Amino acid sequence: MASDVGILLKCIVNRVQKEIKNVKVPFDVATYPVGLDNTVQEFDRVIRSAPGYQSEQHVGIVGMGGCGKTTLARKLYNLKFSSFDNCSFLSEVREAALHDLQKKLLDDVLHLRDIPIKDAGQGKSILAGRLRLLRVLIVLDDVDHVDQLNALLPEKGRNLGPGSLIIVTTRDSGVLRSWGISSIYKMRMLDPCHAKELFCLHAFLEPGPPDAFVGLVEKFVNACTGLPLSLKVIGEMLYGKSDEYWKSNLKKISRLLPREINKRLRISYDALDNEEKNIFLDIACFFVGEKKNLAIAVWDAAEWSGLQSLENLENKCLVEVDKQKRIRMHNHLRDLGREIAIECLPHRLWSPMQIKNIMQYTQQRTLIRGIMAATTQFVSCPAYDEFPRCCDSYPPPFEECIDLMGSSNIGFNRIRSRILLELLVVAGNHFTSDFAELSRDLVWLRWFDFQHSNLPPWLSLTNLRVLELYGASRLQELWGNKGHLPEELREMTITATEGNVFHTFPSIASDLKHLTKIALISYHGDEFRFKKLPDEFCDLQSLEHLELRHCKLLSTLPARFGELSKLWHLDLCCCQSLWKLPDSFKQLVSLEYLDLSGCTKLPAVPDILINMRKLEKLYFSGRPKLQELPLQITEQKSLRELHLKNTMLMDVPDNIDQLSKLETLLIGSPYLRGLPTSLGKLTSLTRLKIMGCMKLESLPESVERLNHLEYLCIKSSGVRTLPEGFRQLSSLQNLKICDCPIAELDFGSGSTSSLHKLKAIQINATNVTRLSISEDCCPNLEILQLELNCHLTELEILPSSIKMVKVHECAMLRHINSIPGLLNHETFDITGCPEFGPDPVPANTRPAVSTQSAWRFSYFQSMLNRTFRRAFSE
């Protein structure tokens, strides 16, 4: 009898253990999951729109260390595991042994603990058989090699049952692609509002800062640049500390990252090969914000595979290349790189103190890769782009470098014998002949405030690949004799901000057979004095990129100009004296970028594009003689951007819909009366800007078919009403209407509107009398700006998603109706509305106000202005 009871108890225990094992427990996702729900929604949207989306999915989550990949994966697991009988979440795959992971996977999915697995090969065979046809949810977190995927998901997961879901997080998108995962979600940094909230929750246990810390919080949040790991670690580090402690640490983190952040980010750096490490350090110290091609030209001099390594760094989420082809890097990765650069060879230096330490304490021959002796910042140039300027005050730091290197206690001759300088950024006239020996290895020279009439003869150009002279005011020739030619030169950029430069175009010898880029950029428009290019200029057969911006005296191009067969980028913006293009211009069949904006004397040339089929960007703005477009405009099947502002166009071709890849269209003409119905067939269009079209009273109804339109701007035009179809623009994110006689703007309701992605609305100087935006119509609206709407009397705001409201100079505004809790001191700014008082705002949501009608808050005012500028930038 006793034995029977024992057997029964054993059976009960085994059954209970089995049932307990089957109970799935959700993960603790994050202490403060700020913005996580928005990220989940965006993840679903991106994955569902990916090519080949189906119910059984292999999806990847990619991002740099600390950006929230694991947090998102845990949230997705919690949301989906109840729909699966077989689930597994494998954490930190990168650090674990493969056979241990295989055991855990079998235990999680099939509850098989006792299967012996000696090595990964055996485990792979067992998994291939045991998982066959099972419908599973598997999350593999922090994968860094394709072998891990092959070992844990044999046969690339094709043996799994229908409806299975595999989620892989990694820092390297190349791992996902090489395994065949095409549905990839790239993590974004937190937006400023969510970043501030997360930081404050860790620093104060509250979503907002105390008044005494408002300014400091903004500086720390800016320093973290939206990285959740940094916001958490630094916030916790500052919890309960005094404002003095905060201030001292603000200076410290700009030099030295907290250990936990450094450790997490360094994992990615340590996984790089030697060449990728060198390129990573070059970017961190010198090339953040620089054009990709410039950096590659420098790396080619070292015989590095620059392009391939840069792509690898992109795949590993260590750098990005933006739409302007500039290299970008997160601030913390940049700081990490600069910390490492101080420790290792070759040295990369960017301050006089570093140079002093190297020179005083290093006795052996030392390779110095580069010296950043003048800090660079990028500023806007009138001709659509940016170029660097020196933001240091004079005398520049390099003068101190000269004093250090020439000081008696160091010994300049000894130092000179052990420096191999390759990259140099310098400012002013302190770069003297004492450095003739140092220049022999120069590959990249950027010289600010260049005050010489030519390049000094003592400056060695033998190995130079990139030459940049900024702020030139006296330059008349580049090099005096053929023996001084930089025969290895790839790129040359010269900007002038004052003075008279180049009365005749410098003779550039055909011996510069490697030269691919020439950029002469006049900031004010009258510095460059040359009137024509020499005929031998056309011997530069390697030339790919030519910019002659604001060269207002340039009147003609050489007759042989079309022989520049490799030219793909041509910028003649604001060459106001250019009156004719040579017949050979039609031979430039490789052109992808053509800017003839502001060439006011250049007449319309109907057959200019006759042989061109690769054009992607075409700028014809500021052409008062342009009354019709070239006949071949609609044959440019690769065209992505077309700018036609400030022209005299009478109409737009009816067959403009043939530009099937067109993404950006900017158009402005005082004579334009209408737009063709075919405009609605531009299904790739993402940006549409109409300005200065005072005779244009309406848009065609067909705009409702622009399913990918994200930005719509109507400015200084005669538009009186928007077609009802505009409410069907399902991808619209930014709407801007300024200086138009439009009197009614109906956003519709949830049943009639598809504006679910609309995030920012700006309505300035219109005749709108009442504005109503409902929750079901625009559920994701975040920013609303209203200025100079003198007829506006009532504003009804319902979306709870709104983060910032700015209402200025709306003299007749009397009422603002809103959902409770929306209009608080962080989101609401109203000025110059004398008819408006605080009474219409519910008492429990009204901020503390003075007796005046203007409500302003210094910190949030600056945040509002920055956000509006970013949202509505052109």
Short mmCIF file of N, CA and C in Angstrom, two decimals, residues 39 59 127 160 171 350 498 568 674 760 789:
data_model
loop_
_atom_site.label_atom_id
_atom_site.label_comp_id
_atom_site.label_asym_id
_atom_site.label_seq_id
_atom_site.Cartn_x
_atom_site.Cartn_y
_atom_site.Cartn_z
N THR A 39 8.18 52.33 -30.80
CA THR A 39 9.18 51.53 -31.53
C THR A 39 8.57 50.23 -32.02
N VAL A 59 13.26 37.76 -39.09
CA VAL A 59 13.45 39.21 -39.06
C VAL A 59 14.67 39.55 -38.21
N LEU A 127 19.18 19.24 -33.69
CA LEU A 127 18.19 20.31 -33.86
C LEU A 127 17.46 20.19 -35.19
N LEU A 160 11.51 24.53 -40.32
CA LEU A 160 10.53 24.86 -39.28
C LEU A 160 9.12 24.85 -39.86
N ARG A 171 24.65 43.58 -34.02
CA ARG A 171 25.25 44.88 -34.34
C ARG A 171 25.72 44.92 -35.80
N TRP A 350 44.57 66.03 -31.73
CA TRP A 350 43.69 67.14 -32.08
C TRP A 350 43.70 68.25 -31.03
N GLU A 498 36.49 86.50 -49.34
CA GLU A 498 36.77 87.92 -49.55
C GLU A 498 37.92 88.03 -50.53
N TRP A 568 30.47 63.24 -63.71
CA TRP A 568 29.12 62.85 -63.29
C TRP A 568 28.47 63.91 -62.41
N GLY A 674 -1.70 76.00 -63.64
CA GLY A 674 -2.22 74.71 -63.23
C GLY A 674 -1.17 73.62 -63.32
N ALA A 760 3.66 66.78 -38.23
CA ALA A 760 3.92 68.21 -38.06
C ALA A 760 3.08 69.02 -39.04
N ASN A 789 -1.99 84.15 -38.67
CA ASN A 789 -3.29 83.79 -39.23
C ASN A 789 -4.32 84.76 -38.63
#
